[in-house]
GROMACS .gro file of C-alpha atoms in nm:
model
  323
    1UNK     CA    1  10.366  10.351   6.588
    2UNK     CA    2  10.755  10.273   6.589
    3UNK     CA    3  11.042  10.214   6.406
    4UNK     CA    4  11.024   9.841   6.243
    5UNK     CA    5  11.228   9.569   6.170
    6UNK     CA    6  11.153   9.257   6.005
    7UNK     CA    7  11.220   8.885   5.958
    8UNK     CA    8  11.443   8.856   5.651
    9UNK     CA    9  11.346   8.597   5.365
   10UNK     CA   10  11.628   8.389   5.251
   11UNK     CA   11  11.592   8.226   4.924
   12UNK     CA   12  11.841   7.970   4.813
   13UNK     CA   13  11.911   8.019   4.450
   14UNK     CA   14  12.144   7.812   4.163
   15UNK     CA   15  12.351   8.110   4.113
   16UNK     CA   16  12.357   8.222   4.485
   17UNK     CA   17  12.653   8.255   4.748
   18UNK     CA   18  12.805   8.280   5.064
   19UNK     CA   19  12.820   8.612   5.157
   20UNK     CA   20  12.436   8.744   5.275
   21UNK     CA   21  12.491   8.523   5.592
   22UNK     CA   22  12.772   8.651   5.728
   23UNK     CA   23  12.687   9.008   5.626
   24UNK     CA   24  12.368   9.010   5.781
   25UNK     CA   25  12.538   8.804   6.101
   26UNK     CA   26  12.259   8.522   6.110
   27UNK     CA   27  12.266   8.195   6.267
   28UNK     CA   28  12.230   7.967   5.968
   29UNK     CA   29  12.354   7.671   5.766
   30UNK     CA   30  12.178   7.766   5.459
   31UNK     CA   31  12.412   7.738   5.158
   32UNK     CA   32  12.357   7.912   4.815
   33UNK     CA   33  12.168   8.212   4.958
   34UNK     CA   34  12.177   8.400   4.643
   35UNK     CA   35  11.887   8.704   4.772
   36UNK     CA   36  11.737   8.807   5.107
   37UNK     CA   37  11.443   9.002   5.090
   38UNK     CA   38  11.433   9.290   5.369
   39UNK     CA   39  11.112   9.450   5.329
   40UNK     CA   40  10.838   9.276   5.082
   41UNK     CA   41  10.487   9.345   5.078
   42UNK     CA   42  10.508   9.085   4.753
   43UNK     CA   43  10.219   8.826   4.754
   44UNK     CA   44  10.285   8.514   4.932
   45UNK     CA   45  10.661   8.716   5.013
   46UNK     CA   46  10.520   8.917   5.280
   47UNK     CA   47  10.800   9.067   5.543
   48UNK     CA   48  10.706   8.952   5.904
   49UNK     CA   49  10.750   9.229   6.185
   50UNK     CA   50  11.057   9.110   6.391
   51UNK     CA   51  10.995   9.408   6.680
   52UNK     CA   52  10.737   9.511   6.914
   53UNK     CA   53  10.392   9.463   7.014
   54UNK     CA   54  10.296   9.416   6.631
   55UNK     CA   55  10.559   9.129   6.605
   56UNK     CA   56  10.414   8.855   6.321
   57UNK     CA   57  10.222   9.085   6.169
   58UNK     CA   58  10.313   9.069   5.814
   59UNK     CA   59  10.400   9.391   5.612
   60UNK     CA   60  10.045   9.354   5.402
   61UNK     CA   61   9.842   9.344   5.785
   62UNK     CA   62  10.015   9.676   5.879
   63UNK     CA   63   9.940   9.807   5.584
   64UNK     CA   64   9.569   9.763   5.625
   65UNK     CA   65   9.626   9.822   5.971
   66UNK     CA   66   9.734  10.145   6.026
   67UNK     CA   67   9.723  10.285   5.640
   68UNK     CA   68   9.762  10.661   5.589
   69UNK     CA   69  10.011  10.631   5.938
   70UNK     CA   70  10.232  10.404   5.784
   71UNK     CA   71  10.252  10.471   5.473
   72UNK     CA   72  10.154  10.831   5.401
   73UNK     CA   73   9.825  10.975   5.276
   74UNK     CA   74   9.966  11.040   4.907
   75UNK     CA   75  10.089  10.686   4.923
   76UNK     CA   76   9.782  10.489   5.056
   77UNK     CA   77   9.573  10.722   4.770
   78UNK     CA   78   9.813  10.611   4.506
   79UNK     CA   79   9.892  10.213   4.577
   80UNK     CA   80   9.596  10.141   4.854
   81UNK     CA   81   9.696   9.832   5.060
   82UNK     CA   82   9.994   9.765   4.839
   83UNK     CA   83  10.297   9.825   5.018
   84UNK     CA   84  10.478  10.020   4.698
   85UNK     CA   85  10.892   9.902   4.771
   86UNK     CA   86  11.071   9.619   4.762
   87UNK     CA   87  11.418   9.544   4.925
   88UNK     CA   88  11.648   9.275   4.887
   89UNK     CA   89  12.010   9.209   4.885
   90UNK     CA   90  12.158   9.011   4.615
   91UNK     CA   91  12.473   8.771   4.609
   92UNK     CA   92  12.596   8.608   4.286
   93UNK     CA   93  12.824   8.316   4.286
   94UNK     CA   94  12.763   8.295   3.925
   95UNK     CA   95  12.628   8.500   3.670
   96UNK     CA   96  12.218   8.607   3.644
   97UNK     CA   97  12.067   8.609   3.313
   98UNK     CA   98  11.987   8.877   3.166
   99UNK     CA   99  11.692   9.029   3.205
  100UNK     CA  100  11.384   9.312   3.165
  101UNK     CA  101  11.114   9.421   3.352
  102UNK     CA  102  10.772   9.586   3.202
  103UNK     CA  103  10.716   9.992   3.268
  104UNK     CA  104  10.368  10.018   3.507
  105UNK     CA  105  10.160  10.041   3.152
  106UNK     CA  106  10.297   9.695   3.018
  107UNK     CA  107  10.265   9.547   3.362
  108UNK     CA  108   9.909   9.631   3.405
  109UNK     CA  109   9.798   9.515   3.109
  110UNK     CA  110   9.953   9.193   3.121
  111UNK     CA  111   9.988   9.085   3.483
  112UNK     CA  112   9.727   9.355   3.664
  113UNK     CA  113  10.118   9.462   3.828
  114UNK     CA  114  10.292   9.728   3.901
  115UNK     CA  115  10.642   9.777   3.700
  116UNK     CA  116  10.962   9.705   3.785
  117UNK     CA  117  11.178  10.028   3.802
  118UNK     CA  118  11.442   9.916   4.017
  119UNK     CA  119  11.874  10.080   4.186
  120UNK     CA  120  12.180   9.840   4.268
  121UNK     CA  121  12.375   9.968   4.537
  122UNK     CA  122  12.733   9.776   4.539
  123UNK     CA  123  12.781   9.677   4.865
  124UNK     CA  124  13.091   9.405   4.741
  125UNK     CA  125  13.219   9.303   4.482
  126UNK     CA  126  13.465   8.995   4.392
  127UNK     CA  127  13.819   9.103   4.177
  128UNK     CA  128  13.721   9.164   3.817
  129UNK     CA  129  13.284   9.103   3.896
  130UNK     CA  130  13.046   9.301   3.688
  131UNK     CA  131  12.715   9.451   3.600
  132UNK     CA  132  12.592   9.480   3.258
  133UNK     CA  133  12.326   9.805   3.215
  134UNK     CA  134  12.233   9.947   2.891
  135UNK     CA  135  12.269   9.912   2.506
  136UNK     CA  136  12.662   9.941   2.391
  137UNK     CA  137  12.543  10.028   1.995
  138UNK     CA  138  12.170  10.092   1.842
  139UNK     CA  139  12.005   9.764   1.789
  140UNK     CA  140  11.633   9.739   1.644
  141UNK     CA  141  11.363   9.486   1.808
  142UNK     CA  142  11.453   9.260   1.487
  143UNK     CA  143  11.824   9.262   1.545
  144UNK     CA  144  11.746   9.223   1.911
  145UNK     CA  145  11.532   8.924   1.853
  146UNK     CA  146  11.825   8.780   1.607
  147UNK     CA  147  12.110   8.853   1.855
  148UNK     CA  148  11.895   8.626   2.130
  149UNK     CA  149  11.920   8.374   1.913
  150UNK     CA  150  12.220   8.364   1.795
  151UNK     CA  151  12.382   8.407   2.128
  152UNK     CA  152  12.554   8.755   2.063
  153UNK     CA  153  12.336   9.003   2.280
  154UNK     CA  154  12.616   9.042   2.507
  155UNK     CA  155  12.779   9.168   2.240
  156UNK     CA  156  12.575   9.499   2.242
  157UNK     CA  157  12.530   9.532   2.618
  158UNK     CA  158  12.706   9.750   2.803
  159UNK     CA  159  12.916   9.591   3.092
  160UNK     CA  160  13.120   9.792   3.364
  161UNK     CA  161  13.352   9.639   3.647
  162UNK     CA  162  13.186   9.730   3.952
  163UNK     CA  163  13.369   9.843   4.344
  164UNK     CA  164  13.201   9.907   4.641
  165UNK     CA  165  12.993  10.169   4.617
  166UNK     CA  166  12.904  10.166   4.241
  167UNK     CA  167  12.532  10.281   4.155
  168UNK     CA  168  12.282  10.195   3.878
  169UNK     CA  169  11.967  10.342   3.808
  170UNK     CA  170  11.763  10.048   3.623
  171UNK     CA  171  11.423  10.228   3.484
  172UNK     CA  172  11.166   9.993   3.323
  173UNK     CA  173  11.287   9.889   3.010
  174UNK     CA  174  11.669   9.912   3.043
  175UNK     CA  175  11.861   9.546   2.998
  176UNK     CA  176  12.031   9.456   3.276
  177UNK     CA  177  12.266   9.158   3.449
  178UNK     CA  178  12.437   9.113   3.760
  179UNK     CA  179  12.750   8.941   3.696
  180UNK     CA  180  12.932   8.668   3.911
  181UNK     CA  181  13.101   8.819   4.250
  182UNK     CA  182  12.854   9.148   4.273
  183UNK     CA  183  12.701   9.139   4.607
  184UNK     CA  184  12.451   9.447   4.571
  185UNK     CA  185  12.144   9.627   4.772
  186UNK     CA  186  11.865   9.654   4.532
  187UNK     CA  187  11.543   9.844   4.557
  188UNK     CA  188  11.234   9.860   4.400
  189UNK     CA  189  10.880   9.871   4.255
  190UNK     CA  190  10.670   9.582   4.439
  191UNK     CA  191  10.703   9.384   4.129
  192UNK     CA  192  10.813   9.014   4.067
  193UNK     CA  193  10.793   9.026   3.707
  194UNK     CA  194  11.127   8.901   3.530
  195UNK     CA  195  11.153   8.901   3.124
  196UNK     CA  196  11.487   8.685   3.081
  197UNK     CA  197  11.610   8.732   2.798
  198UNK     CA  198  11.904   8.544   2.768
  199UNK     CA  199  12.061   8.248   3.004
  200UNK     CA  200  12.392   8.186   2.868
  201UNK     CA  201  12.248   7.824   2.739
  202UNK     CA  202  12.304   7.702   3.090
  203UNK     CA  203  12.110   7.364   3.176
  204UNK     CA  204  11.982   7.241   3.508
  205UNK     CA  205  12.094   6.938   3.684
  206UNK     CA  206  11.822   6.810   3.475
  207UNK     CA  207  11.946   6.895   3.142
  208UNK     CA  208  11.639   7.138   3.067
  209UNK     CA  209  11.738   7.526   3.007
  210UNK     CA  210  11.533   7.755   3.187
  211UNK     CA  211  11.230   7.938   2.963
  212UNK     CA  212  11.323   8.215   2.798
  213UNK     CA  213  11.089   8.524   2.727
  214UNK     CA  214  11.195   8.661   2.421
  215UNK     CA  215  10.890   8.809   2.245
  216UNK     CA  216  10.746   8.942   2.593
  217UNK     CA  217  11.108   9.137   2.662
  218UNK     CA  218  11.099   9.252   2.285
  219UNK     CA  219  10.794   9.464   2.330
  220UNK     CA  220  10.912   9.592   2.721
  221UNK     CA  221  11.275   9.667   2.583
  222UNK     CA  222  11.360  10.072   2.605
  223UNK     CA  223  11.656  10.056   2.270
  224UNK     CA  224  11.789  10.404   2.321
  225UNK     CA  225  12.154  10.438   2.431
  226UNK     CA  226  12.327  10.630   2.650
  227UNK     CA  227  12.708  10.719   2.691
  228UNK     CA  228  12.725  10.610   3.021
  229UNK     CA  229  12.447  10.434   3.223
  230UNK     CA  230  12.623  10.445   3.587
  231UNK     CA  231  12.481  10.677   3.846
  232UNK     CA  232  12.774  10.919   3.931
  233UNK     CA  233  12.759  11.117   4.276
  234UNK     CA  234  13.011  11.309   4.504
  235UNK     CA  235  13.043  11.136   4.862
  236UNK     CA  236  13.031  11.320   5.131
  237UNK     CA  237  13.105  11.242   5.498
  238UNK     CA  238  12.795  11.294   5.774
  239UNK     CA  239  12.557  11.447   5.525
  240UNK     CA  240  12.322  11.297   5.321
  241UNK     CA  241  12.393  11.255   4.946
  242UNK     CA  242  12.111  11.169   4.711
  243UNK     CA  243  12.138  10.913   4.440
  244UNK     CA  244  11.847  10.888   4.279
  245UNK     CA  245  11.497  11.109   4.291
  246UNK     CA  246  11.240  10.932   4.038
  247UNK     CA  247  10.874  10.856   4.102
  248UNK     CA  248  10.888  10.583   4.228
  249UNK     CA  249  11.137  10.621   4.507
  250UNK     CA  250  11.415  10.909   4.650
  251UNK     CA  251  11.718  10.711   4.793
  252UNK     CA  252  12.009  10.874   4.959
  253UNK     CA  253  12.311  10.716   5.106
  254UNK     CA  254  12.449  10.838   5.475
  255UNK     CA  255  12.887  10.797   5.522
  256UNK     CA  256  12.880  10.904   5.892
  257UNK     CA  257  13.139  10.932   6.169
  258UNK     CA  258  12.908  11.183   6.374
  259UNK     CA  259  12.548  11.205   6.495
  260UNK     CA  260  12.327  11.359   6.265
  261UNK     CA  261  11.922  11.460   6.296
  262UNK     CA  262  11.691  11.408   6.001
  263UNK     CA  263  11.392  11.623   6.036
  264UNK     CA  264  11.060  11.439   5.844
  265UNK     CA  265  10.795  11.621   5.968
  266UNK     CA  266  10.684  11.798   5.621
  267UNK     CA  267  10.747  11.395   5.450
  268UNK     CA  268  10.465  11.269   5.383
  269UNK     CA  269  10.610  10.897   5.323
  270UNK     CA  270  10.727  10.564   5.532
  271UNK     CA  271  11.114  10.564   5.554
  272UNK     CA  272  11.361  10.310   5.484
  273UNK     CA  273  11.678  10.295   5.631
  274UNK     CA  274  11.941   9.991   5.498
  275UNK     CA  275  12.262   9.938   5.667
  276UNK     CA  276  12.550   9.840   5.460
  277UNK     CA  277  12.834   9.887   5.723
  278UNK     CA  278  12.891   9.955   6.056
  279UNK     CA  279  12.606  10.040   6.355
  280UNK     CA  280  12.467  10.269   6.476
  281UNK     CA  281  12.136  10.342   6.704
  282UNK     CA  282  11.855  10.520   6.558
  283UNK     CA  283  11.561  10.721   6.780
  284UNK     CA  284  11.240  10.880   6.700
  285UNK     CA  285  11.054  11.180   6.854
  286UNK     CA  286  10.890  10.943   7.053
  287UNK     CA  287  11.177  10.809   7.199
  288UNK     CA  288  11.166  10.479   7.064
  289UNK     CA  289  11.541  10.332   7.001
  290UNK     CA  290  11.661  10.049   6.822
  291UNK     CA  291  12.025   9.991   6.705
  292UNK     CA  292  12.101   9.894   6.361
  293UNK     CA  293  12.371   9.688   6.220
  294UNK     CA  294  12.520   9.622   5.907
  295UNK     CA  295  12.286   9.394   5.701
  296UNK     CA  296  11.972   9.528   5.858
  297UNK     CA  297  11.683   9.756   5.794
  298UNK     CA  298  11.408   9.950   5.948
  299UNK     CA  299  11.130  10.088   5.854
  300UNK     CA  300  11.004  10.434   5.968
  301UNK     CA  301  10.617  10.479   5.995
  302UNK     CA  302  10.509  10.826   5.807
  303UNK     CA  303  10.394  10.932   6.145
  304UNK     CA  304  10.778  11.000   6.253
  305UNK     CA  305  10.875  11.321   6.265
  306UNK     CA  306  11.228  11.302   6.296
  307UNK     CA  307  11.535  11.067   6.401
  308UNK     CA  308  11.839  11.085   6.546
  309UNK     CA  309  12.136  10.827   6.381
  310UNK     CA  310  12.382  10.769   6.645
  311UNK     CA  311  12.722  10.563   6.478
  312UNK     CA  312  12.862  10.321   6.716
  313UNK     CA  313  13.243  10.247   6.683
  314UNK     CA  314  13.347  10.432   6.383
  315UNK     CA  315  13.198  10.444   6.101
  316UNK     CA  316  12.849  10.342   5.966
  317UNK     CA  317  12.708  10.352   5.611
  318UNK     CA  318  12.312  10.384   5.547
  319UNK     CA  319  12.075  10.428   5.245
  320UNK     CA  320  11.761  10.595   5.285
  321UNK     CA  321  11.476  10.520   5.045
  322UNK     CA  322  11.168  10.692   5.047
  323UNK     CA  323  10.796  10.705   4.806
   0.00000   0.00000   0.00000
């Protein structure tokens, strides 16, 4: 096995940009690109290999393919031929609704799904854009339901101006919105499953608002409230710093100016490496290369036993998400 890369999948959204072509340096025309999923095992949204003699292959045939060597063994016991992340980058022209997604109980119950625990990474960000996380005040599911409807739930959301660089956990449950001008790395459960709970009224060219799902987000909602729902770390320059450890994924993000070796022979996981500036090459103890460049990302079988990251030309910036 080797390092992969994949085909990305653009979709073209009403609140979507400009800025995910350019970033990821492709040669298209598309216009309102507002999310490009990296890696997907996601029914009908499978990633296509990109590299290699397993090129076409989609995510869900290497999967089944090579199992316990992609993926892990404690992976391929725990989610079979489910590929268990999903990455995407997100750009919003406009404002997203705002939205929920059902812990791994709720989700099985009602759509035989995974959850959707879920990170932003702020890779941009507009003057003055934003990202709502969290409950501002205690509200109860009645008030909640009452709030929806009488367009105030922004009122009791918590909203934070976001810079490059920002992170937000997002576990099942939380409320959440990405505000107009964020341009973020997200990743998360395999899960497609969207509550929205509010739209801002907005209509289509149509006329028709978009469906709400207020009783389904009532019963997903988590109401507790913290003081602060951003994800606060040190950074540190050519060593890895770790964002977030839950049990779904571990994700760490890599400032480098210098080589550095990651040793993964006691992981017993795939690993994802995202690019959100800069390049750099990246080689396996198998001697397999492949350079990386900002808007890209590869996926390292669990067979790999280490890497070596390489930065070309100053300075590179990578996130590495593991199961």
């Amino acid at each position: 096995m080797y390092p992969l890369k994949f085909e990305p999948i653009l979709k073209q959204t009403l609140w979507g940009g400009d800025k995910i072509i350019p970033f990821k340096h492709l040669n298209s025309d598309l216009k309102g690109v507002g999310e490009s999923w990296e890696i997907s095992g996601v029914e009908d949204n499978e990633s296509v290999v990109a590299n290699g003699p397993d090129k076409g292959l989609t995510l869900a045939d290497m999967v089944r393919k090579y199992r316990e060597e992609l993926v892990g063994e404690a992976n391929y016991a725990r989610f079979g031929n489910k590929f268990p992340l999903l990455i995407k980058f997100i750009d919003a022209k406009q404002d997203l609704s705002i939205q929920v997604h059902p812990a791994d109980d709720l989700a099985k119950k009602r759509h035989n799904s995974m959850g959707k625990t879920e990170m932003w990474y702020v890779v941009d960000a507009d003057k003055g854009a934003k990202l709502r996380s969290g409950f501002s005040e205690q509200i109860t599911p009645k008030e909640y339901k009452e709030r929806v409807l009488n367009n105030t739930i922004t009122d009791v959301l918590q909203e934070y101006e976001i810079k490059p660089g920002d992170v937000f956990f997002l576990p099942a449950g939380r409320v959440h919105s990405i505000g107009a001008g964020a341009f973020i790395a997200e990743i998360q459960q395999t899960s497609d499953i969207t509550y929205r709970i509010y739209d801002f009224n907005r209509k289509d060219a149509n006329g028709k608002t978009r469906e709400l799902h207020t009783d389904l987000a009532r019963e997903a909602i988590n109401y507790e409230v913290l003081d602060d729902y951003r994800t606060k770390y040190e950074a540190v320059k050519d060593e890895p710093v770790e964002l977030v450890a839950c049990p779904y994924f571990t994700t760490s993000v890599y400032d480098m100016t210098e080589e550095i070796s990651c040793d993964y022979s006691e992981l017993d996981s795939f690993v994802i490496f995202i690019c959100m500036e800069g390049a750099c090459k990246i080689k396996d103890n198998e001697g397999n290369e492949l350079k990386v460049g900002a808007g890209e990302s590869i996926l390292l079988p669990a067979t790999t036993q280490d890497v070596t990251i390489t930065p070309e030309a100053g300075n590179v910036k990578l996130l590495e998400t593991y199961v």
